[in-house]
mmCIF file of C-alpha atoms in Angstrom:
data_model
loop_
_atom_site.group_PDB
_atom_site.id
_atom_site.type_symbol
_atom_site.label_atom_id
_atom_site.label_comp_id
_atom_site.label_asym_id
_atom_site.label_seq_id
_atom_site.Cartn_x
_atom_site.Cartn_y
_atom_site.Cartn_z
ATOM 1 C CA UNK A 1 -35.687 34.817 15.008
ATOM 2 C CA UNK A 2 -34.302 35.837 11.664
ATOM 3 C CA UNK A 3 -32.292 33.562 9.562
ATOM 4 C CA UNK A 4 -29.487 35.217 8.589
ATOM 5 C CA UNK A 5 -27.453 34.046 5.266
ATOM 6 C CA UNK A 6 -24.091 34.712 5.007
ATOM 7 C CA UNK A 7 -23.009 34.367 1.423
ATOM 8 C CA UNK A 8 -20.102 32.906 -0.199
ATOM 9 C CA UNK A 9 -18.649 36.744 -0.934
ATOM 10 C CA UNK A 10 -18.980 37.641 2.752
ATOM 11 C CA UNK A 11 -17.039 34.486 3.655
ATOM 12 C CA UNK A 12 -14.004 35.771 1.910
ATOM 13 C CA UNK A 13 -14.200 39.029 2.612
ATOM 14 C CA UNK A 14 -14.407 38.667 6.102
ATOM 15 C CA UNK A 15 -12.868 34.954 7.366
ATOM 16 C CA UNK A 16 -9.183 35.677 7.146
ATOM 17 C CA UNK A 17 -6.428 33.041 7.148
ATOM 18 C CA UNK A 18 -5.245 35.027 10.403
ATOM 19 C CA UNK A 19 -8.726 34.583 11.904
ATOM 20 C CA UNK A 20 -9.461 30.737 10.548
ATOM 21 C CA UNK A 21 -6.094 29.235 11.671
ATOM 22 C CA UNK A 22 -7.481 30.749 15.288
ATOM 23 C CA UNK A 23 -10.307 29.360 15.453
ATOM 24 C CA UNK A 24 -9.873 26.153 13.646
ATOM 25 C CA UNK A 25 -6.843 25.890 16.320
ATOM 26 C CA UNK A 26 -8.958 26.432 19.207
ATOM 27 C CA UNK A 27 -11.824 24.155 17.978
ATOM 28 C CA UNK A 28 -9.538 21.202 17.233
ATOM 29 C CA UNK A 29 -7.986 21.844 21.058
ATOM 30 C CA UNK A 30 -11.537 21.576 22.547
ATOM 31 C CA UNK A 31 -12.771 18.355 20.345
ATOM 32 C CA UNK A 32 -9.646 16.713 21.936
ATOM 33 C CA UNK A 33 -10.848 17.636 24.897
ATOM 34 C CA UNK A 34 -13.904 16.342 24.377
ATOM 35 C CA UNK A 35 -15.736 19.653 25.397
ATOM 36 C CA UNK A 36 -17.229 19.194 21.452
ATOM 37 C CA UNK A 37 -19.597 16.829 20.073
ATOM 38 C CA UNK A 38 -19.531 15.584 16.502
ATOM 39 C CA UNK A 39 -20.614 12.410 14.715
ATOM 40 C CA UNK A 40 -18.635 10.762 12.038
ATOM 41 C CA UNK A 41 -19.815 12.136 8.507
ATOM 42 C CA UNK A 42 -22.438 10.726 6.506
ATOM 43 C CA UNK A 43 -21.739 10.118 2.786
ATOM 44 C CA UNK A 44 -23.652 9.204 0.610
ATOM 45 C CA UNK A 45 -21.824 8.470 -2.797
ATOM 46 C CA UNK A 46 -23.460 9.378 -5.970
ATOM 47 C CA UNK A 47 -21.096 8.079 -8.392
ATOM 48 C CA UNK A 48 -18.326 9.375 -10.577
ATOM 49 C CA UNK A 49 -16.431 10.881 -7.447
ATOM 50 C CA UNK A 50 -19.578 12.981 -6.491
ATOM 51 C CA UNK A 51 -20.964 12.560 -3.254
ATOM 52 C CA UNK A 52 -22.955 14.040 -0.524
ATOM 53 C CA UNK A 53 -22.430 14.382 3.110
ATOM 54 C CA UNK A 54 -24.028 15.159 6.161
ATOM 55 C CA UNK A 55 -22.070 16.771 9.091
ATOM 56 C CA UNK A 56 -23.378 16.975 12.619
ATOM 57 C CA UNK A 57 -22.163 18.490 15.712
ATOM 58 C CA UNK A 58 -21.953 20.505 18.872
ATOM 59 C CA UNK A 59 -19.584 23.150 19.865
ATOM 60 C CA UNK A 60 -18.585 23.747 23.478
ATOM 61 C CA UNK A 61 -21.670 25.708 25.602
ATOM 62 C CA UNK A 62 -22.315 26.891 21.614
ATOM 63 C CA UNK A 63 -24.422 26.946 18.570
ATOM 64 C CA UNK A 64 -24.987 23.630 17.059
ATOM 65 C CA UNK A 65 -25.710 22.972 13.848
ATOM 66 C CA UNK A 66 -24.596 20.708 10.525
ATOM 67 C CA UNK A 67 -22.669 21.071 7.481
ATOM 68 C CA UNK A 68 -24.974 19.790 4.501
ATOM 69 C CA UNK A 69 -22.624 19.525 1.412
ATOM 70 C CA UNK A 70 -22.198 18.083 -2.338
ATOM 71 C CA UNK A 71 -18.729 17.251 -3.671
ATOM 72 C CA UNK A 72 -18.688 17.575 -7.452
ATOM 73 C CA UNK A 73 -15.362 17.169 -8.211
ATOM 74 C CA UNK A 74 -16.095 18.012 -12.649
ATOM 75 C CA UNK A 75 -17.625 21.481 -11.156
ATOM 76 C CA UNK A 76 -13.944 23.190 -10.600
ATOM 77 C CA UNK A 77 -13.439 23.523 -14.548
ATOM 78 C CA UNK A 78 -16.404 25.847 -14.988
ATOM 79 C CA UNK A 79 -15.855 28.338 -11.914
ATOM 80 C CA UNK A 80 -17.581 26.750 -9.400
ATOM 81 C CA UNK A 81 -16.434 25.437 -6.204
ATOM 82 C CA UNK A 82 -16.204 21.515 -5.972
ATOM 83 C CA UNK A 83 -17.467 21.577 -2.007
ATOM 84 C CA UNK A 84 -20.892 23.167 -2.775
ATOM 85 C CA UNK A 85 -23.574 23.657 0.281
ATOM 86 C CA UNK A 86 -24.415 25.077 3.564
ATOM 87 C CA UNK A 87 -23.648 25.752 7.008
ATOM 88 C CA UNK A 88 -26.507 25.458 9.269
ATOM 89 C CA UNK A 89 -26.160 26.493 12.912
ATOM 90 C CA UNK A 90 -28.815 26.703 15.213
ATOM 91 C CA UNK A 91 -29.061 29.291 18.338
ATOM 92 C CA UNK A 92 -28.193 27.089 21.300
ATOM 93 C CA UNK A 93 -30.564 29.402 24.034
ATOM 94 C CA UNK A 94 -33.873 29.003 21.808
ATOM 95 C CA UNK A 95 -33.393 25.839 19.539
ATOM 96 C CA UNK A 96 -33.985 28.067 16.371
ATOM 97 C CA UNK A 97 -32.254 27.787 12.976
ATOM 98 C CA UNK A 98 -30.101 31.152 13.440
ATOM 99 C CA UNK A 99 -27.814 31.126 9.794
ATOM 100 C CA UNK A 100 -26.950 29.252 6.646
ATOM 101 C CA UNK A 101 -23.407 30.080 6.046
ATOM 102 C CA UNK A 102 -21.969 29.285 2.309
ATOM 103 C CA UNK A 103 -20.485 26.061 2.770
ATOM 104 C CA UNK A 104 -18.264 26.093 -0.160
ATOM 105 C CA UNK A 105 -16.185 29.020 0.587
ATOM 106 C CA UNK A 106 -16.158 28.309 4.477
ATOM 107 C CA UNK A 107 -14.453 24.503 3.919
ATOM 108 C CA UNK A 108 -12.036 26.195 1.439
ATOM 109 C CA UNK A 109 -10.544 28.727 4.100
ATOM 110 C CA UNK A 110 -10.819 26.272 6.770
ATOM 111 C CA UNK A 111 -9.215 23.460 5.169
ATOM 112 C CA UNK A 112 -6.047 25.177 4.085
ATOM 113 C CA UNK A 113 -6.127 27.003 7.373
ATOM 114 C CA UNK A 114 -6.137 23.509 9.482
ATOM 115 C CA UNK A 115 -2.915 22.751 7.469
ATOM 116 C CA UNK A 116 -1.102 26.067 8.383
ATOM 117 C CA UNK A 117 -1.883 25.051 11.669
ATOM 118 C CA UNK A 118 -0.643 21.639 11.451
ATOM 119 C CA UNK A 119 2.490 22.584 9.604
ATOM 120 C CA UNK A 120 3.045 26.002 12.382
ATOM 121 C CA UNK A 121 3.083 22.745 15.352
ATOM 122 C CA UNK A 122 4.926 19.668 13.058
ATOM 123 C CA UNK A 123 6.776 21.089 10.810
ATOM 124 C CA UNK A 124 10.693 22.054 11.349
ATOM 125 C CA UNK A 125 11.004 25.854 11.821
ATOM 126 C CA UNK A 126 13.315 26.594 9.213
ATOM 127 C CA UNK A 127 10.585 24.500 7.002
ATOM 128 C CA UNK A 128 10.232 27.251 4.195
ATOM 129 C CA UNK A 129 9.640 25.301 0.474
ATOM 130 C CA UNK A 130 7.015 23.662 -0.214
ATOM 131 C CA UNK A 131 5.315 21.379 -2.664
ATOM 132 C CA UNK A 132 1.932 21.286 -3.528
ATOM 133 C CA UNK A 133 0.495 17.855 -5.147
ATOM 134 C CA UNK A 134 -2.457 18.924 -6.972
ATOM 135 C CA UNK A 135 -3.947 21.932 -8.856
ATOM 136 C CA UNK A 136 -7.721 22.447 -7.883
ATOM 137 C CA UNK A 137 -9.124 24.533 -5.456
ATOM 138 C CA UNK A 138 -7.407 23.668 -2.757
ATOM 139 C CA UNK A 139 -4.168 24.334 -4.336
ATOM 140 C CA UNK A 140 -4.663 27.980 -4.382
ATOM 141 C CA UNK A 141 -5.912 28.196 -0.943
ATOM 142 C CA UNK A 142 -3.055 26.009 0.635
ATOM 143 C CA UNK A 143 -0.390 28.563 -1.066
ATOM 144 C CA UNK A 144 -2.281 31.311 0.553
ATOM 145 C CA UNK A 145 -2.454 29.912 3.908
ATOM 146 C CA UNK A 146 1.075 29.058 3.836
ATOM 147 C CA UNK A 147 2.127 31.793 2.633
ATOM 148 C CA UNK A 148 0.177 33.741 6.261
ATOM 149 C CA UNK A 149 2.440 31.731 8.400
ATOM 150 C CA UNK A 150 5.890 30.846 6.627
ATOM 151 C CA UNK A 151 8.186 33.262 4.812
ATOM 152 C CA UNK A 152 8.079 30.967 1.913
ATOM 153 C CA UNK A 153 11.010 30.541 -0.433
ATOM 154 C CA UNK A 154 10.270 28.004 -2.886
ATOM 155 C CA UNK A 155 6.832 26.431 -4.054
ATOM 156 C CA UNK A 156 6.506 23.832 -6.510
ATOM 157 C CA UNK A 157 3.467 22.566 -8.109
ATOM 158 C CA UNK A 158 2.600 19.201 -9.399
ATOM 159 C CA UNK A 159 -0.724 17.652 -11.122
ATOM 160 C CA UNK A 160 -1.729 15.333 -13.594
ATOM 161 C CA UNK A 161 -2.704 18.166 -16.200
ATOM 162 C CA UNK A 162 0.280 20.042 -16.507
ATOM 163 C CA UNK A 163 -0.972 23.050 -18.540
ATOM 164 C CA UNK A 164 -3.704 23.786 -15.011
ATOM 165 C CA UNK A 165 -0.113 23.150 -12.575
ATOM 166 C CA UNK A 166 1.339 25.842 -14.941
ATOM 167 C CA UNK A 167 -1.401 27.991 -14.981
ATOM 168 C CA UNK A 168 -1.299 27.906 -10.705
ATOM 169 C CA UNK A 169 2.353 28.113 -10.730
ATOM 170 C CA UNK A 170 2.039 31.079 -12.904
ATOM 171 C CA UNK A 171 -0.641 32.854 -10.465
ATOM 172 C CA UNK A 172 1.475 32.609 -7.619
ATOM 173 C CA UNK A 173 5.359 32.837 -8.908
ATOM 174 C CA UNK A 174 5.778 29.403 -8.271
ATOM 175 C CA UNK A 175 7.439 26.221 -10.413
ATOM 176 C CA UNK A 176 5.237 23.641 -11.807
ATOM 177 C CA UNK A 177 7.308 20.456 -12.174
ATOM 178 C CA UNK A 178 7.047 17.788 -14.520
ATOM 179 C CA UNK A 179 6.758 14.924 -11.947
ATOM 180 C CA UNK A 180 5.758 14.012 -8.135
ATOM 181 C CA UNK A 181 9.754 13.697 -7.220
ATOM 182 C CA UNK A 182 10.501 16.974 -9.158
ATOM 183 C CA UNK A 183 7.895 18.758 -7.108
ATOM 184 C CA UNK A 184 8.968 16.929 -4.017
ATOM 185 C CA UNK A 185 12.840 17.305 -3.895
ATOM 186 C CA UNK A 186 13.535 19.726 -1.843
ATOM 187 C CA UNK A 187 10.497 20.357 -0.294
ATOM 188 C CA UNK A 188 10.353 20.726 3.622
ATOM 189 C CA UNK A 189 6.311 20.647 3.426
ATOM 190 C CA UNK A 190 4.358 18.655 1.199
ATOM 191 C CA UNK A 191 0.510 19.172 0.780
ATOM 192 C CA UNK A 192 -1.464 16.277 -1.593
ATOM 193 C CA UNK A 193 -4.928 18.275 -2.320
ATOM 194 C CA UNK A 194 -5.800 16.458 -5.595
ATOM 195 C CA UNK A 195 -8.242 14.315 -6.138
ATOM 196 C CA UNK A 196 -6.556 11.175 -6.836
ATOM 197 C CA UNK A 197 -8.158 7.553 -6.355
ATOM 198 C CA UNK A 198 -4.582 5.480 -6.272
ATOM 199 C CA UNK A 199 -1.367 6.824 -3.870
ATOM 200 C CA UNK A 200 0.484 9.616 -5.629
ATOM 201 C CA UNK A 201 3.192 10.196 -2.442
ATOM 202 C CA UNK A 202 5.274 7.357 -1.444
ATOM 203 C CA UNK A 203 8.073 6.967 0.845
ATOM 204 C CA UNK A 204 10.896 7.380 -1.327
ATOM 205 C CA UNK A 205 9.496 10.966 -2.820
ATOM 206 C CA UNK A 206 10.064 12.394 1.157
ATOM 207 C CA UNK A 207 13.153 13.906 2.522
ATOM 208 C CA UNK A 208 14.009 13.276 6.124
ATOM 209 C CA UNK A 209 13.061 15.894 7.885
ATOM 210 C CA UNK A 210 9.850 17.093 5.747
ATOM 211 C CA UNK A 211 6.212 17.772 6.928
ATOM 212 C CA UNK A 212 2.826 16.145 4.881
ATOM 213 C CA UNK A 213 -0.629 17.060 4.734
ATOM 214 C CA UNK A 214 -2.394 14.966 3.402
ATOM 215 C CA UNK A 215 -5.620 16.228 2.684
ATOM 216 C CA UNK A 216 -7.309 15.548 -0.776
ATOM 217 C CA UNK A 217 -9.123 12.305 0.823
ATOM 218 C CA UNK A 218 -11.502 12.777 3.068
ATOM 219 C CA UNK A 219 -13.060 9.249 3.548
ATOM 220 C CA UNK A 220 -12.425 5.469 3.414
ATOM 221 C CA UNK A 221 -11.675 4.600 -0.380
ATOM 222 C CA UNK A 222 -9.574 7.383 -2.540
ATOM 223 C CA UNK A 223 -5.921 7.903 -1.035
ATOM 224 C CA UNK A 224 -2.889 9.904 -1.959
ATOM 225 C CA UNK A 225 -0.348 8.624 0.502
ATOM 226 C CA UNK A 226 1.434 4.983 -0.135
ATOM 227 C CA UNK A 227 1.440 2.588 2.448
ATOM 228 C CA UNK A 228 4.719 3.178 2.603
ATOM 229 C CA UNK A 229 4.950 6.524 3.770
ATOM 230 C CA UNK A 230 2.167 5.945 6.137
ATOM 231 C CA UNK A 231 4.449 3.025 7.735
ATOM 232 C CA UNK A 232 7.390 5.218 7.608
ATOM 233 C CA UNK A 233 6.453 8.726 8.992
ATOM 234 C CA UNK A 234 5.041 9.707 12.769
ATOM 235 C CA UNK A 235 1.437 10.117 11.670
ATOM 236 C CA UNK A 236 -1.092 12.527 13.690
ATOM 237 C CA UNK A 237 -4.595 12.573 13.242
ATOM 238 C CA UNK A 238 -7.229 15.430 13.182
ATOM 239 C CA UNK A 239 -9.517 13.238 15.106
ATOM 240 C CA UNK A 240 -8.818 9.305 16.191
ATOM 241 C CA UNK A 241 -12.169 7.932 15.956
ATOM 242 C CA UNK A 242 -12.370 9.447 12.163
ATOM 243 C CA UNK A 243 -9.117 8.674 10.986
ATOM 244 C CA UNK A 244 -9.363 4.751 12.316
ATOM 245 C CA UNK A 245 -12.567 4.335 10.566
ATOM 246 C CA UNK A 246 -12.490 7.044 7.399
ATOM 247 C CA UNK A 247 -8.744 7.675 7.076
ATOM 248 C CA UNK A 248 -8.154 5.985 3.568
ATOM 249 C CA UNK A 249 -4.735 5.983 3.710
ATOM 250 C CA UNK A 250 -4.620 4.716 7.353
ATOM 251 C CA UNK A 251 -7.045 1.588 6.238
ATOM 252 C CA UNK A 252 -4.707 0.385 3.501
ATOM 253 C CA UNK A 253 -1.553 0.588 5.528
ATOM 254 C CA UNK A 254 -3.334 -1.303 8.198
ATOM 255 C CA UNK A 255 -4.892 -3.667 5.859
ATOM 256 C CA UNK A 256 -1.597 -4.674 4.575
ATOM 257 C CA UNK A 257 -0.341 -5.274 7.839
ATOM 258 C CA UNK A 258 2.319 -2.261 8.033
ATOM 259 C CA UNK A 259 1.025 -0.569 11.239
ATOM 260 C CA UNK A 260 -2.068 -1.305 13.745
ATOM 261 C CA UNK A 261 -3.816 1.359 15.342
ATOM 262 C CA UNK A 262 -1.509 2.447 18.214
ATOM 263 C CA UNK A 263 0.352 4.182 14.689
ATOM 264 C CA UNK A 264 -1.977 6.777 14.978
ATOM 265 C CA UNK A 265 0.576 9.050 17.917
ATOM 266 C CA UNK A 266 -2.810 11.590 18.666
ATOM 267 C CA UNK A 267 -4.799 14.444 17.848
ATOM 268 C CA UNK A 268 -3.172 17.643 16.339
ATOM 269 C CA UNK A 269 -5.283 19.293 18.923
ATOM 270 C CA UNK A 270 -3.379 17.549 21.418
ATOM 271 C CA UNK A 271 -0.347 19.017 20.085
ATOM 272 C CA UNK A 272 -2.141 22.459 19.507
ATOM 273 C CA UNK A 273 -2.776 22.323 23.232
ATOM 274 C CA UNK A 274 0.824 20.838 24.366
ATOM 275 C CA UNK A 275 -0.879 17.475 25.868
ATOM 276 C CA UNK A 276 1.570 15.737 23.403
ATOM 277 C CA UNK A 277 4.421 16.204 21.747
ATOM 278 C CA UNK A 278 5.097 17.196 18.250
ATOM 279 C CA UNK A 279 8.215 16.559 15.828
ATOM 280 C CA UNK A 280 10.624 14.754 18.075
ATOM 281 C CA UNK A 281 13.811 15.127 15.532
ATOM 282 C CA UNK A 282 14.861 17.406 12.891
ATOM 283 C CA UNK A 283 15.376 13.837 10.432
ATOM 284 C CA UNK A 284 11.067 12.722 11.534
ATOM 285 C CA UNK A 285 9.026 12.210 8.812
ATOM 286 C CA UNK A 286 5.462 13.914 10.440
ATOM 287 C CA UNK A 287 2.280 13.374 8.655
ATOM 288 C CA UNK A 288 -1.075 15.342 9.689
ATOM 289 C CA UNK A 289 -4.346 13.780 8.122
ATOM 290 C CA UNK A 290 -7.017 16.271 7.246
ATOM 291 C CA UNK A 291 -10.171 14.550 6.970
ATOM 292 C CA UNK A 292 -12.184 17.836 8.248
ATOM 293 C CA UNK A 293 -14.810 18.544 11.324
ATOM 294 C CA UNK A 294 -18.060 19.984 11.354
ATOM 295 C CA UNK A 295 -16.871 21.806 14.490
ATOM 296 C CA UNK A 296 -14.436 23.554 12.514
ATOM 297 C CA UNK A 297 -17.067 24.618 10.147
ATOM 298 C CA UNK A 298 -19.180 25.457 12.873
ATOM 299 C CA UNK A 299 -16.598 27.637 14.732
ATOM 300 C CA UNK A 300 -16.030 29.497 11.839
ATOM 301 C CA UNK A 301 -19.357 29.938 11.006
ATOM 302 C CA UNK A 302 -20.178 30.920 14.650
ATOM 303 C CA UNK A 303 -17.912 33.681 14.833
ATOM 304 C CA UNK A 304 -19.587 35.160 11.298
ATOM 305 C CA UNK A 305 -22.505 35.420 13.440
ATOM 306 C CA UNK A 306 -20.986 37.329 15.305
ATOM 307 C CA UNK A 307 -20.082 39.708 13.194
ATOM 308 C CA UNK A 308 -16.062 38.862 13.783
ATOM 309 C CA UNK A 309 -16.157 40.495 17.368
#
C-alpha cells in the first residue's frame, strides 16, 4: 500500500468549517458512546511551554492511527504554526500505515470547529457577539468558525500584546479592547485561546446568560479560567475521563475545594446526541472544555482519505 501525504495546503483547501464541525460532531457523539477508543495523551514537556505529545486511538469499525505532535508556542511569531506534526492513520482491513496527514493545519480547523459546535448546542440562540481572549493562531480560526455558524454582530479581541490584538482585530473588522472586561462586556460567547499559565477569565468578567470555551489549555498545569467561574457556571466536558485528570482548570477548582467531580454535568457529545440536556436557562453560565481527541483528528483525517466523498 502507498502512503499517501496529505499536506498542510491540502488541509485547508479541502477541510471546510462546514465539513469539520460534521465530523468533529459525529466523532464526539460516538466517543460518548463508547463506539471509539482513545487513550489519554502523552506529553512529554520540553520546557519553556514546548512540549510533545503522543495521541492514540480507534475510530468506530475505522482507521486507527495517532496524532504525533510538537507544541512550540515562540514558533507563531515567525509564520509557523505552534501545533507542528502528523496525523498517522493506519488502514484498519490490512494493518498498514495508509497516510500522514499535516497535523498542524488539521488541529487548527478542528479545534475552532469543536467550539462552533459547542457554542451551536450551549450557547443561547440569539448569542451573536463574541469575545475572543487571545491573539495567536487560534484566534483567527475561532473568528472563522464562528463566523460559519452565527450571524455575528460584534467581536472583540483581547491579548496581552496589544499591537498583535490590533493587528487581528484589524484582519477581521473587529475591536481590540484594552482589557479582559472590555473585551468581555457584552459578549454572549467568550473563547480563551491564549496561551496563558495563570487564570485570565474569572467570574465577575461573565454576563449571565453567556457561553465559554475554554480552550487554550490542553493539559493539567496552564489554565485560563478562575476557579471562580469554574464553580459558578454549568461546565461540560469534551471527554470525562480527560477533563478529571488533564482539565487544568477543573484540577484547581477541585483542589480548592469549590466543586468535586459530579461538577463535570457530561460530554458535549452527549448533548450533540440529545442523551443530555444543554443550557437549561437563558441567565446559565455554560462552559465547554476543549482539551482535544485524537478521534477528532482521526475523523478528519479519515475522510481526507477519502477524498471528501
Amino acid at each position: 500500500m502507498t502512503l499517501r501525504i496529505i499536506s498542510a495546503e491540502e488541509v485547508s483547501e479541502r477541510l471546510t468549517y462546514d465539513v469539520a464541525i460534521t465530523l468533529v460532531r459525529d466523532a464526539m457523539v460516538a466517543l460518548s458512546a463508547g463506539r471509539t477508543r482513545q487513550l489519554l495523551r502523552g506529553i512529554i514537556d520540553l520546557g519553556a511551554g514546548r512540549m510533545f505529545g503522543v495521541m492514540p486511538g480507534s475510530l468506530d469499525k475505522g482507521p486507527f492511527g495517532a496524532k504525533l505532535v510538537s507544541v512550540f508556542p515562540g514558533s507563531a511569531g515567525d509564520g509557523r504554526n505552534a501545533h507542528q506534526g502528523l496525523v498517522v492513520i493506519f488502514d484498519p482491513e490490512t494493518g498498514a500505515p495508509a497516510a500522514a496527514v499535516d497535523a498542524g493545519e488539521l488541529t487548527a480547523i478542528r479545534t475552532a470547529a469543536a467550539s462552533a459546535a459547542a457554542t451551536l448546542a450551549l450557547a443561547k440562540a440569539d448569542a451573536v457577539r463574541v469575545a475572543i481572549l487571545g491573539t495567536g493562531e487560534q484566534a483567527r480560526r475561532h473568528i472563522e468558525a464562528l463566523q460559519s455558524v452565527r450571524p455575528l454582530v460584534q467581536v472583540t479581541i483581547w491579548g496581552r500584546d496589544g499591537s498583535r490584538a490590533r493587528a487581528v482585530a484589524d484582519e477581521f473588522g473587529a475591536v481590540a479592547a484594552a482589557s479582559v472586561q472590555d473585551a468581555t462586556a457584552e459578549a454572549d460567547v467568550i473563547c480563551t485561546v491564549s496561551a496563558a499559565v495563570e487564570p485570565i477569565l474569572y467570574a465577575a468578567d461573565v454576563r449571565e446568560g453567556t457561553h465559554v470555551n475554554a480552550v487554550g489549555s490542553s493539559r493539567a498545569g496552564p489554565a485560563e479560567i478562575a476557579v471562580d467561574l469554574v464553580a459558578r457556571s454549568c461546565f461540560y466536558a469534551d471527554h470525562r475521563d480527560s477533563v478529571l485528570s488533564q482539565g487544568a482548570e477543573f484540577l484547581r477548582a477541585k483542589a480548592a475545594g469549590q466543586i468535586d467531580d459530579d461538577h463535570v454535568l457530561g460530554e458535549i457529545g452527549e448533548v450533540f446526541a440529545g442523551t443530555l440536556r444543554g443550557r437549561t436557562s437563558d441567565r446559565s453560565v455554560t462552559l465547554y472544555k476543549s482539551l482535544g481527541h485524537v478521534v477528532q483528528d482521526l475523523a478528519c483525517a479519515a475522510w481526507l482519505c477519502r477524498d471528501g466523498s
